[in-house]
C-alpha cells in the first residue's frame, strides 16, 4: 500500500520588485510579525571573476568594502550598525558577493544610507589594504592552514573537477597574490564590478512598502549609473574519464574523500537540476538515507558521509558549471577505493531499482522543513531573494521551492542517479598525517 | 575616489526611528504529574515547530554520557534506528541529542502538522530506547574517531587546557571522554544510565512555533505523561573561584597561529551585576565595535575573529576572551589584551561608547527572539536558570539603567587583568621567550 504523502506546506511571501533609473534592482518582502528587518546588497561578482595572479581578490575586496566610504570613516560602518542594535557581515561566493545587516526596524533608513554610501565608493587606502591583507591571512590560517581538513573539499576539489582558472583556482587566495594586491587593483575591481547595474538590493521584514520605496529612492537614486559588465561564459566540458588525486594533510588524523559530478545548469535548466538537489538528500540525509545506512552502519566503511549541491553548498545561489558533491571521513586505515566502489554500487542500485515506497516523500518533507527554517530569519529571506533576483529575475521562487521539490518524481531522481557514473567523477583524497597509505 | 568627498558636501547619517517596544509572544506552561515542565510559545511565522528538551544530567560518567547521546535514537523494542529516522522524516522532522556538563539536551524541528507524531516518537525513545549492541558498536567507534579528530583541532586543544586550568578538580574540568574509556562502554551500561537518569522530574520541554499553546500542552501531556522516573539530587558543587597564576603555555610544534584564551570571573544571569557586566564585556571585546577588536584586528591586523563571551553553567559563570593570532605577534597581542582589560577596569568608558553597547544589547534581544529557532533556544536556556521569557523585559529594563560608573565598577571587579587566567596554545619554541617578558609562563601538557 503506498504511503500517504506528507502535505508540503507553502509560505507565500509578498514580493515587490522594481528597478531604479541607475539600474539598481530592488526586491522588497514585507513581514510585520516581528520588529526586525533584513537588508542585503548583492553584487554580481565572485571568485570566478577574479583575474589570474590575483587569487583571493574578490574576498579581499569584500573586506575593503567595510573600511569606510565617501561619508564614513574607517570603523563607522560597524559602529553605526551595531549602535543601532544590529548585526552585519559579508561573504564571497563563486558567483556573487553579499553585504548584509539584520536590524531593529527603526534602523531601516540608516542601513540604506550605509549601503548606498559604499555603493558610491569605498575609501581605498594603502593603510586599509595592508591591514586587511593581514586580517585575511589570519582568516586563512584559522580556517585552512592551522587546522585539519582545512579547505576540504571546497578548495581542494575544484582543481580536480575543473581545468580553467575561473573554476579551478583557490578562492581564498595565495599569500603571494594577496600581498601583491594594490590600491589600483581595488579601484579597477570596484569600477568594473561594483556598478549599480550589477547589484541587487533586498529588504525584508517589518517595513511599510511605500515608505521603503521612498527611502530607497532617496538614498540610492543618485548613485551614479554604471552598467553591469558583460559576464564571461565560465562553461567547461564535462569529464569523459575519471579523475582522482590525493594530498597529504599533516594535521589530519584520519582519511577523507570527496567526489563530484557535474550537474545540469542550475539557472538555465532548473527543471533538470532540481532532481539532483533531492538526490543528494535521498543519499545522505539522516540515518534512514541510503549512504548513511550502507556506509556508516552496515559496512562501517566511513564515520560520516554528506552530500550537497554546489561547491560551497549553495544549491540555489550558484550558476553553471557546478556539481553534486559527496564527502566522507573514514575510520583509521579506511579504504577509499572501497568507499568509492560502494558509492557506485549504491548509485547503480538506485538507478536500476528506483526508490522504496515512501522514501522520496519523507525526504521531500524534511527538505521542506530545512528550507522553511532558513527563510524564517528575515535575513535569510533578503539574501536568498536578492540572489534569486540577480541570477534569475525571480525572487518569489524562494517561497515556491518546498512545493517544487515536492513535485520531483521517483523517476527523475532515478534518472539523476543514473548519470553519476565513475567516468564522470572527480575525487580528491586526504591522506592523514602525510604518512604512507 | 577620495577626491569626491572633498568636493561633495558630506551627507548626514539619518537618525533612528522611534524604538519599537519589546513585545513578547504568547506562551503557556504546565508542569505534568511526572515532574516534566512544558513551556509552549506561539510564533507562527513559518509552519514549523521547534523542540528543545533538557534534563539534569550532571556528574554522569563522561564516556557513558556521551555515548548515550549518540545512541539514544538507535532503537526501541518496536522500532529500529532507521525506522525512527524515517518516521521523523515523514513529518519533516529530525531529533538529535547532545550533552553539556549539566544537562542532556534533545533538539529538533519539524512541520507543525507533525507535532503530535514528533512527540510520540520522542516518548518512544525516552521510555523505550534499548541500545542495540550492533548500533552501539558502530557509534562507539564513530565517537572515538570523532574525539581523535577533535584532538587535532587547535580550538579543542586550547579549550581542554583552559577548562583544566579554570576548574582544577571540579567536574567541569574535563568535558571530553578519553577514547579508552569510550571503548570500554557496553550497551548494558547505557541501559542502566538511561534507567537511572533519563527522567522527567526536573526536565523542561520547550515547543515554539506555529501552534496553539493549550493544544500543544495537551499533546505533550498525552505523549509524555507516561514517562516516569524521579529526579536525581543536584549535587554539582559550585565552581571554584578563578585563581590567577602563571600563563599556561601548551606546545603545538609548527603551529602557524597561537590560540589565546583569557578567562575572567563572571556572574549568572540573575545576579545584580549581570547587566552591567554584559555591557562591560561588549565595550571590551564582546562585539565587533569593541575596543579589543578595533585594536588587534582593525588597527593591527593580528587576528581575524577575536571575541569575548560570558558562558553560563549551573555551577558558575565565566567570561572567556578568545583570539587566534599570528605566531610572530603572540606576545604583542597578549599585551594589547591586557592593556584593554586594564583600561576598562581603571578608566570610565565614554558615554557614547556605553550607549552604543547598550543599543547593541537591546537590539540583539529583539533579533534573538525573531526566529522560532532563536526563541526556542533562548526559552530553553532561560529555563535552565529558572527564568521565563518575561525575564527578557526585566533584563532590558536593567540594561537601560546601567551608567558609566556601574560599568567601571564591574570591570574593576571582573575584567581586571590581575584576575585573568591565561592559556596559550602555540609553537612554544617560537613564543615562550617573548610571552615570558609579559608574565610568568608555565608549560602545560597537551592533554
mmCIF file of C-alpha atoms in Angstrom, chain A residues 126-405:
data_model
loop_
_atom_site.group_PDB
_atom_site.id
_atom_site.type_symbol
_atom_site.label_atom_id
_atom_site.label_comp_id
_atom_site.label_asym_id
_atom_site.label_seq_id
_atom_site.Cartn_x
_atom_site.Cartn_y
_atom_site.Cartn_z
ATOM 1 C CA UNK A 126 47.170 51.716 1.227
ATOM 2 C CA UNK A 127 46.917 51.532 5.024
ATOM 3 C CA UNK A 128 43.499 49.839 4.995
ATOM 4 C CA UNK A 129 44.583 47.461 2.229
ATOM 5 C CA UNK A 130 47.683 46.318 4.164
ATOM 6 C CA UNK A 131 45.641 45.938 7.363
ATOM 7 C CA UNK A 132 43.012 43.788 5.647
ATOM 8 C CA UNK A 133 45.620 41.661 3.829
ATOM 9 C CA UNK A 134 46.928 40.828 7.321
ATOM 10 C CA UNK A 135 43.404 40.071 8.599
ATOM 11 C CA UNK A 136 42.610 37.857 5.584
ATOM 12 C CA UNK A 137 45.863 35.940 6.084
ATOM 13 C CA UNK A 138 44.813 35.215 9.661
ATOM 14 C CA UNK A 139 41.384 34.162 8.377
ATOM 15 C CA UNK A 140 43.068 31.688 6.009
ATOM 16 C CA UNK A 141 45.340 30.444 8.784
ATOM 17 C CA UNK A 142 42.457 29.830 11.195
ATOM 18 C CA UNK A 143 40.175 28.231 8.589
ATOM 19 C CA UNK A 144 42.683 26.380 6.401
ATOM 20 C CA UNK A 145 46.344 26.251 7.397
ATOM 21 C CA UNK A 146 46.220 25.740 11.153
ATOM 22 C CA UNK A 147 43.514 23.062 11.257
ATOM 23 C CA UNK A 148 43.000 19.554 9.904
ATOM 24 C CA UNK A 149 40.940 19.188 6.694
ATOM 25 C CA UNK A 150 41.285 22.946 6.065
ATOM 26 C CA UNK A 151 39.661 23.849 2.741
ATOM 27 C CA UNK A 152 38.475 20.270 2.220
ATOM 28 C CA UNK A 153 36.783 19.898 -0.160
ATOM 29 C CA UNK A 154 35.727 23.381 -1.271
ATOM 30 C CA UNK A 155 39.276 24.496 -2.113
ATOM 31 C CA UNK A 156 40.834 21.132 -2.932
ATOM 32 C CA UNK A 157 38.223 19.516 -5.179
ATOM 33 C CA UNK A 158 37.628 22.271 -7.821
ATOM 34 C CA UNK A 159 41.129 21.923 -9.341
ATOM 35 C CA UNK A 160 40.412 18.221 -9.920
ATOM 36 C CA UNK A 161 36.937 18.758 -11.351
ATOM 37 C CA UNK A 162 37.745 21.816 -13.492
ATOM 38 C CA UNK A 163 40.511 22.923 -15.878
ATOM 39 C CA UNK A 164 40.052 26.659 -16.378
ATOM 40 C CA UNK A 165 41.385 29.254 -13.966
ATOM 41 C CA UNK A 166 37.993 30.793 -13.046
ATOM 42 C CA UNK A 167 36.536 27.464 -11.902
ATOM 43 C CA UNK A 168 39.633 25.689 -10.591
ATOM 44 C CA UNK A 169 41.631 28.229 -8.592
ATOM 45 C CA UNK A 170 41.866 28.733 -4.823
ATOM 46 C CA UNK A 171 39.237 31.310 -3.947
ATOM 47 C CA UNK A 172 40.825 32.176 -0.588
ATOM 48 C CA UNK A 173 43.991 33.092 -2.478
ATOM 49 C CA UNK A 174 47.716 32.521 -2.138
ATOM 50 C CA UNK A 175 49.622 34.724 0.303
ATOM 51 C CA UNK A 176 51.807 35.886 -2.612
ATOM 52 C CA UNK A 177 48.821 37.053 -4.621
ATOM 53 C CA UNK A 178 47.202 38.709 -1.611
ATOM 54 C CA UNK A 179 50.412 40.550 -0.746
ATOM 55 C CA UNK A 180 50.800 41.739 -4.346
ATOM 56 C CA UNK A 181 47.351 43.342 -4.408
ATOM 57 C CA UNK A 182 47.393 47.129 -4.900
ATOM 58 C CA UNK A 183 45.008 50.010 -4.290
ATOM 59 C CA UNK A 184 44.860 50.470 -8.072
ATOM 60 C CA UNK A 185 43.706 46.844 -8.460
ATOM 61 C CA UNK A 186 40.970 47.514 -5.941
ATOM 62 C CA UNK A 187 39.872 50.718 -7.682
ATOM 63 C CA UNK A 188 39.676 48.858 -11.012
ATOM 64 C CA UNK A 189 37.746 45.999 -9.471
ATOM 65 C CA UNK A 190 35.274 48.412 -7.929
ATOM 66 C CA UNK A 191 34.812 50.382 -11.147
ATOM 67 C CA UNK A 192 34.255 47.243 -13.190
ATOM 68 C CA UNK A 193 32.080 45.113 -10.966
ATOM 69 C CA UNK A 194 30.540 47.250 -8.202
ATOM 70 C CA UNK A 195 28.231 49.068 -10.607
ATOM 71 C CA UNK A 196 24.655 49.995 -9.717
ATOM 72 C CA UNK A 197 23.553 47.972 -12.745
ATOM 73 C CA UNK A 198 25.391 44.934 -11.385
ATOM 74 C CA UNK A 199 23.751 44.995 -7.941
ATOM 75 C CA UNK A 200 20.529 43.958 -6.248
ATOM 76 C CA UNK A 201 19.179 45.443 -3.011
ATOM 77 C CA UNK A 202 16.710 43.377 -0.989
ATOM 78 C CA UNK A 203 14.880 44.452 2.167
ATOM 79 C CA UNK A 204 12.753 42.056 4.179
ATOM 80 C CA UNK A 205 10.710 42.170 7.358
ATOM 81 C CA UNK A 206 8.991 44.952 9.250
ATOM 82 C CA UNK A 207 8.691 47.591 6.510
ATOM 83 C CA UNK A 208 5.926 49.686 5.033
ATOM 84 C CA UNK A 209 6.398 49.169 1.294
ATOM 85 C CA UNK A 210 5.582 52.724 0.217
ATOM 86 C CA UNK A 211 7.861 54.212 2.853
ATOM 87 C CA UNK A 212 10.668 51.824 1.946
ATOM 88 C CA UNK A 213 10.380 52.776 -1.739
ATOM 89 C CA UNK A 214 10.687 56.473 -0.836
ATOM 90 C CA UNK A 215 13.733 55.864 1.356
ATOM 91 C CA UNK A 216 15.421 53.665 -1.224
ATOM 92 C CA UNK A 217 14.946 56.312 -3.909
ATOM 93 C CA UNK A 218 16.250 58.973 -1.531
ATOM 94 C CA UNK A 219 19.475 57.121 -0.734
ATOM 95 C CA UNK A 220 20.229 55.069 -3.840
ATOM 96 C CA UNK A 221 18.597 57.276 -6.506
ATOM 97 C CA UNK A 222 21.723 59.395 -7.025
ATOM 98 C CA UNK A 223 24.238 56.548 -7.011
ATOM 99 C CA UNK A 224 25.911 57.159 -10.392
ATOM 100 C CA UNK A 225 24.569 54.875 -13.110
ATOM 101 C CA UNK A 226 27.069 52.338 -14.344
ATOM 102 C CA UNK A 227 26.078 49.319 -16.395
ATOM 103 C CA UNK A 228 26.779 45.709 -15.485
ATOM 104 C CA UNK A 229 29.895 44.357 -17.171
ATOM 105 C CA UNK A 230 29.499 41.513 -19.634
ATOM 106 C CA UNK A 231 29.562 38.297 -17.730
ATOM 107 C CA UNK A 232 32.019 35.847 -19.279
ATOM 108 C CA UNK A 233 30.986 32.317 -20.059
ATOM 109 C CA UNK A 234 32.594 30.014 -17.498
ATOM 110 C CA UNK A 235 31.403 26.821 -19.191
ATOM 111 C CA UNK A 236 33.690 23.809 -19.351
ATOM 112 C CA UNK A 237 33.124 20.435 -20.964
ATOM 113 C CA UNK A 238 32.066 17.558 -18.723
ATOM 114 C CA UNK A 239 34.620 14.933 -17.738
ATOM 115 C CA UNK A 240 34.967 11.928 -20.022
ATOM 116 C CA UNK A 241 37.347 9.952 -17.819
ATOM 117 C CA UNK A 242 37.554 9.560 -14.083
ATOM 118 C CA UNK A 243 39.916 11.914 -12.247
ATOM 119 C CA UNK A 244 41.448 11.190 -8.906
ATOM 120 C CA UNK A 245 44.070 12.946 -6.800
ATOM 121 C CA UNK A 246 45.324 12.712 -3.256
ATOM 122 C CA UNK A 247 47.235 15.001 -0.947
ATOM 123 C CA UNK A 248 48.770 14.710 2.474
ATOM 124 C CA UNK A 249 47.300 16.800 5.297
ATOM 125 C CA UNK A 250 49.904 16.918 8.071
ATOM 126 C CA UNK A 251 47.292 17.804 10.680
ATOM 127 C CA UNK A 252 44.569 15.303 9.718
ATOM 128 C CA UNK A 253 44.369 12.142 11.841
ATOM 129 C CA UNK A 254 42.023 10.156 9.581
ATOM 130 C CA UNK A 255 41.484 9.688 5.843
ATOM 131 C CA UNK A 256 38.750 11.506 3.938
ATOM 132 C CA UNK A 257 37.475 11.596 0.381
ATOM 133 C CA UNK A 258 35.205 13.829 -1.672
ATOM 134 C CA UNK A 259 33.767 13.222 -5.120
ATOM 135 C CA UNK A 260 31.939 15.478 -7.528
ATOM 136 C CA UNK A 261 29.900 15.023 -10.674
ATOM 137 C CA UNK A 262 28.787 17.848 -12.948
ATOM 138 C CA UNK A 263 25.046 18.555 -12.943
ATOM 139 C CA UNK A 264 22.689 20.460 -15.301
ATOM 140 C CA UNK A 265 22.748 24.274 -15.382
ATOM 141 C CA UNK A 266 21.032 25.398 -12.131
ATOM 142 C CA UNK A 267 19.650 28.538 -13.783
ATOM 143 C CA UNK A 268 19.206 27.676 -17.458
ATOM 144 C CA UNK A 269 17.806 24.203 -16.858
ATOM 145 C CA UNK A 270 16.294 24.357 -13.380
ATOM 146 C CA UNK A 271 13.812 21.548 -14.029
ATOM 147 C CA UNK A 272 16.631 19.113 -14.816
ATOM 148 C CA UNK A 273 18.772 20.416 -11.938
ATOM 149 C CA UNK A 274 16.214 20.104 -9.144
ATOM 150 C CA UNK A 275 16.148 16.262 -9.046
ATOM 151 C CA UNK A 276 19.877 16.318 -8.198
ATOM 152 C CA UNK A 277 19.183 18.509 -5.182
ATOM 153 C CA UNK A 278 16.688 15.899 -3.991
ATOM 154 C CA UNK A 279 19.041 13.037 -4.868
ATOM 155 C CA UNK A 280 21.778 14.409 -2.595
ATOM 156 C CA UNK A 281 19.337 14.265 0.341
ATOM 157 C CA UNK A 282 17.985 10.812 -0.562
ATOM 158 C CA UNK A 283 21.584 9.633 -0.395
ATOM 159 C CA UNK A 284 22.761 11.361 2.781
ATOM 160 C CA UNK A 285 20.044 12.971 4.954
ATOM 161 C CA UNK A 286 19.957 11.153 8.264
ATOM 162 C CA UNK A 287 20.072 7.568 9.499
ATOM 163 C CA UNK A 288 17.364 6.439 7.070
ATOM 164 C CA UNK A 289 19.244 7.647 3.991
ATOM 165 C CA UNK A 290 20.924 5.226 1.623
ATOM 166 C CA UNK A 291 24.575 6.054 2.097
ATOM 167 C CA UNK A 292 24.399 6.545 5.861
ATOM 168 C CA UNK A 293 22.640 3.219 6.247
ATOM 169 C CA UNK A 294 25.047 1.388 3.977
ATOM 170 C CA UNK A 295 28.434 3.035 4.523
ATOM 171 C CA UNK A 296 28.185 4.099 8.155
ATOM 172 C CA UNK A 297 26.050 1.408 9.721
ATOM 173 C CA UNK A 298 26.204 -1.693 7.573
ATOM 174 C CA UNK A 299 29.747 -1.630 6.172
ATOM 175 C CA UNK A 300 31.326 0.593 8.832
ATOM 176 C CA UNK A 301 33.411 1.948 5.984
ATOM 177 C CA UNK A 302 33.014 5.634 6.908
ATOM 178 C CA UNK A 303 32.366 7.617 10.079
ATOM 179 C CA UNK A 304 30.430 10.407 8.365
ATOM 180 C CA UNK A 305 29.038 10.973 4.892
ATOM 181 C CA UNK A 306 27.393 14.067 3.446
ATOM 182 C CA UNK A 307 26.081 15.198 0.096
ATOM 183 C CA UNK A 308 25.076 18.549 -1.374
ATOM 184 C CA UNK A 309 24.854 20.691 -4.498
ATOM 185 C CA UNK A 310 27.298 23.483 -5.243
ATOM 186 C CA UNK A 311 30.974 23.600 -4.259
ATOM 187 C CA UNK A 312 30.049 25.909 -1.372
ATOM 188 C CA UNK A 313 26.837 24.040 -0.520
ATOM 189 C CA UNK A 314 24.610 26.728 -2.014
ATOM 190 C CA UNK A 315 22.221 24.878 -4.348
ATOM 191 C CA UNK A 316 20.042 27.848 -5.312
ATOM 192 C CA UNK A 317 22.767 30.524 -5.334
ATOM 193 C CA UNK A 318 25.143 29.155 -7.937
ATOM 194 C CA UNK A 319 25.414 29.243 -11.710
ATOM 195 C CA UNK A 320 26.748 26.766 -14.229
ATOM 196 C CA UNK A 321 29.135 24.969 -14.116
ATOM 197 C CA UNK A 322 28.549 23.299 -10.778
ATOM 198 C CA UNK A 323 28.388 19.844 -9.239
ATOM 199 C CA UNK A 324 26.858 17.355 -6.859
ATOM 200 C CA UNK A 325 29.352 16.544 -4.101
ATOM 201 C CA UNK A 326 29.628 13.596 -1.761
ATOM 202 C CA UNK A 327 32.184 13.607 1.017
ATOM 203 C CA UNK A 328 33.136 11.065 3.642
ATOM 204 C CA UNK A 329 35.507 10.758 6.578
ATOM 205 C CA UNK A 330 36.932 7.296 7.109
ATOM 206 C CA UNK A 331 37.996 5.376 10.204
ATOM 207 C CA UNK A 332 41.697 4.701 10.834
ATOM 208 C CA UNK A 333 43.126 2.667 7.963
ATOM 209 C CA UNK A 334 39.884 3.117 5.984
ATOM 210 C CA UNK A 335 39.884 2.087 2.334
ATOM 211 C CA UNK A 336 38.977 4.946 -0.022
ATOM 212 C CA UNK A 337 38.806 2.672 -3.080
ATOM 213 C CA UNK A 338 36.261 0.512 -1.361
ATOM 214 C CA UNK A 339 34.177 3.550 -0.380
ATOM 215 C CA UNK A 340 34.128 4.753 -3.998
ATOM 216 C CA UNK A 341 33.172 1.276 -5.234
ATOM 217 C CA UNK A 342 30.322 1.175 -2.732
ATOM 218 C CA UNK A 343 29.116 4.603 -3.887
ATOM 219 C CA UNK A 344 28.973 3.254 -7.429
ATOM 220 C CA UNK A 345 27.102 0.206 -6.245
ATOM 221 C CA UNK A 346 24.510 2.240 -4.359
ATOM 222 C CA UNK A 347 24.056 4.666 -7.254
ATOM 223 C CA UNK A 348 23.565 1.710 -9.618
ATOM 224 C CA UNK A 349 21.056 0.164 -7.279
ATOM 225 C CA UNK A 350 19.106 3.404 -7.115
ATOM 226 C CA UNK A 351 19.309 3.902 -10.872
ATOM 227 C CA UNK A 352 18.108 0.368 -11.569
ATOM 228 C CA UNK A 353 15.598 -0.357 -8.810
ATOM 229 C CA UNK A 354 14.316 3.163 -8.119
ATOM 230 C CA UNK A 355 13.213 4.360 -4.701
ATOM 231 C CA UNK A 356 11.450 2.441 -1.958
ATOM 232 C CA UNK A 357 7.854 3.201 -1.071
ATOM 233 C CA UNK A 358 7.711 6.487 0.824
ATOM 234 C CA UNK A 359 11.450 7.149 0.564
ATOM 235 C CA UNK A 360 11.058 10.163 -1.704
ATOM 236 C CA UNK A 361 8.099 11.700 0.155
ATOM 237 C CA UNK A 362 9.817 11.642 3.527
ATOM 238 C CA UNK A 363 12.981 13.157 2.065
ATOM 239 C CA UNK A 364 10.931 15.934 0.452
ATOM 240 C CA UNK A 365 9.155 16.666 3.740
ATOM 241 C CA UNK A 366 12.485 17.003 5.517
ATOM 242 C CA UNK A 367 13.809 19.299 2.790
ATOM 243 C CA UNK A 368 10.717 21.495 3.202
ATOM 244 C CA UNK A 369 11.500 21.893 6.897
ATOM 245 C CA UNK A 370 15.096 22.895 6.149
ATOM 246 C CA UNK A 371 14.012 25.457 3.556
ATOM 247 C CA UNK A 372 11.299 26.954 5.752
ATOM 248 C CA UNK A 373 13.648 27.120 8.702
ATOM 249 C CA UNK A 374 16.252 29.031 6.680
ATOM 250 C CA UNK A 375 13.681 31.549 5.481
ATOM 251 C CA UNK A 376 12.241 32.084 8.978
ATOM 252 C CA UNK A 377 15.109 34.501 9.613
ATOM 253 C CA UNK A 378 14.377 37.851 7.905
ATOM 254 C CA UNK A 379 17.943 37.999 6.687
ATOM 255 C CA UNK A 380 17.707 34.545 5.119
ATOM 256 C CA UNK A 381 14.796 35.832 3.062
ATOM 257 C CA UNK A 382 16.531 39.042 1.957
ATOM 258 C CA UNK A 383 19.752 37.275 0.982
ATOM 259 C CA UNK A 384 18.158 34.405 -0.895
ATOM 260 C CA UNK A 385 15.719 36.682 -2.705
ATOM 261 C CA UNK A 386 18.470 39.104 -3.709
ATOM 262 C CA UNK A 387 20.461 36.282 -5.307
ATOM 263 C CA UNK A 388 17.387 34.761 -6.956
ATOM 264 C CA UNK A 389 16.611 38.201 -8.424
ATOM 265 C CA UNK A 390 20.188 38.626 -9.613
ATOM 266 C CA UNK A 391 20.620 35.214 -11.196
ATOM 267 C CA UNK A 392 17.056 34.504 -12.338
ATOM 268 C CA UNK A 393 14.928 37.643 -12.054
ATOM 269 C CA UNK A 394 12.669 35.516 -9.885
ATOM 270 C CA UNK A 395 12.856 36.294 -6.135
ATOM 271 C CA UNK A 396 9.443 34.726 -5.497
ATOM 272 C CA UNK A 397 10.959 31.344 -6.315
ATOM 273 C CA UNK A 398 12.061 31.198 -2.673
ATOM 274 C CA UNK A 399 8.516 30.592 -1.449
ATOM 275 C CA UNK A 400 7.867 28.009 -4.165
ATOM 276 C CA UNK A 401 10.913 25.844 -3.509
ATOM 277 C CA UNK A 402 9.299 23.498 -0.961
ATOM 278 C CA UNK A 403 6.443 22.651 -3.317
ATOM 279 C CA UNK A 404 8.690 22.436 -6.412
ATOM 280 C CA UNK A 405 10.900 20.000 -4.524
#
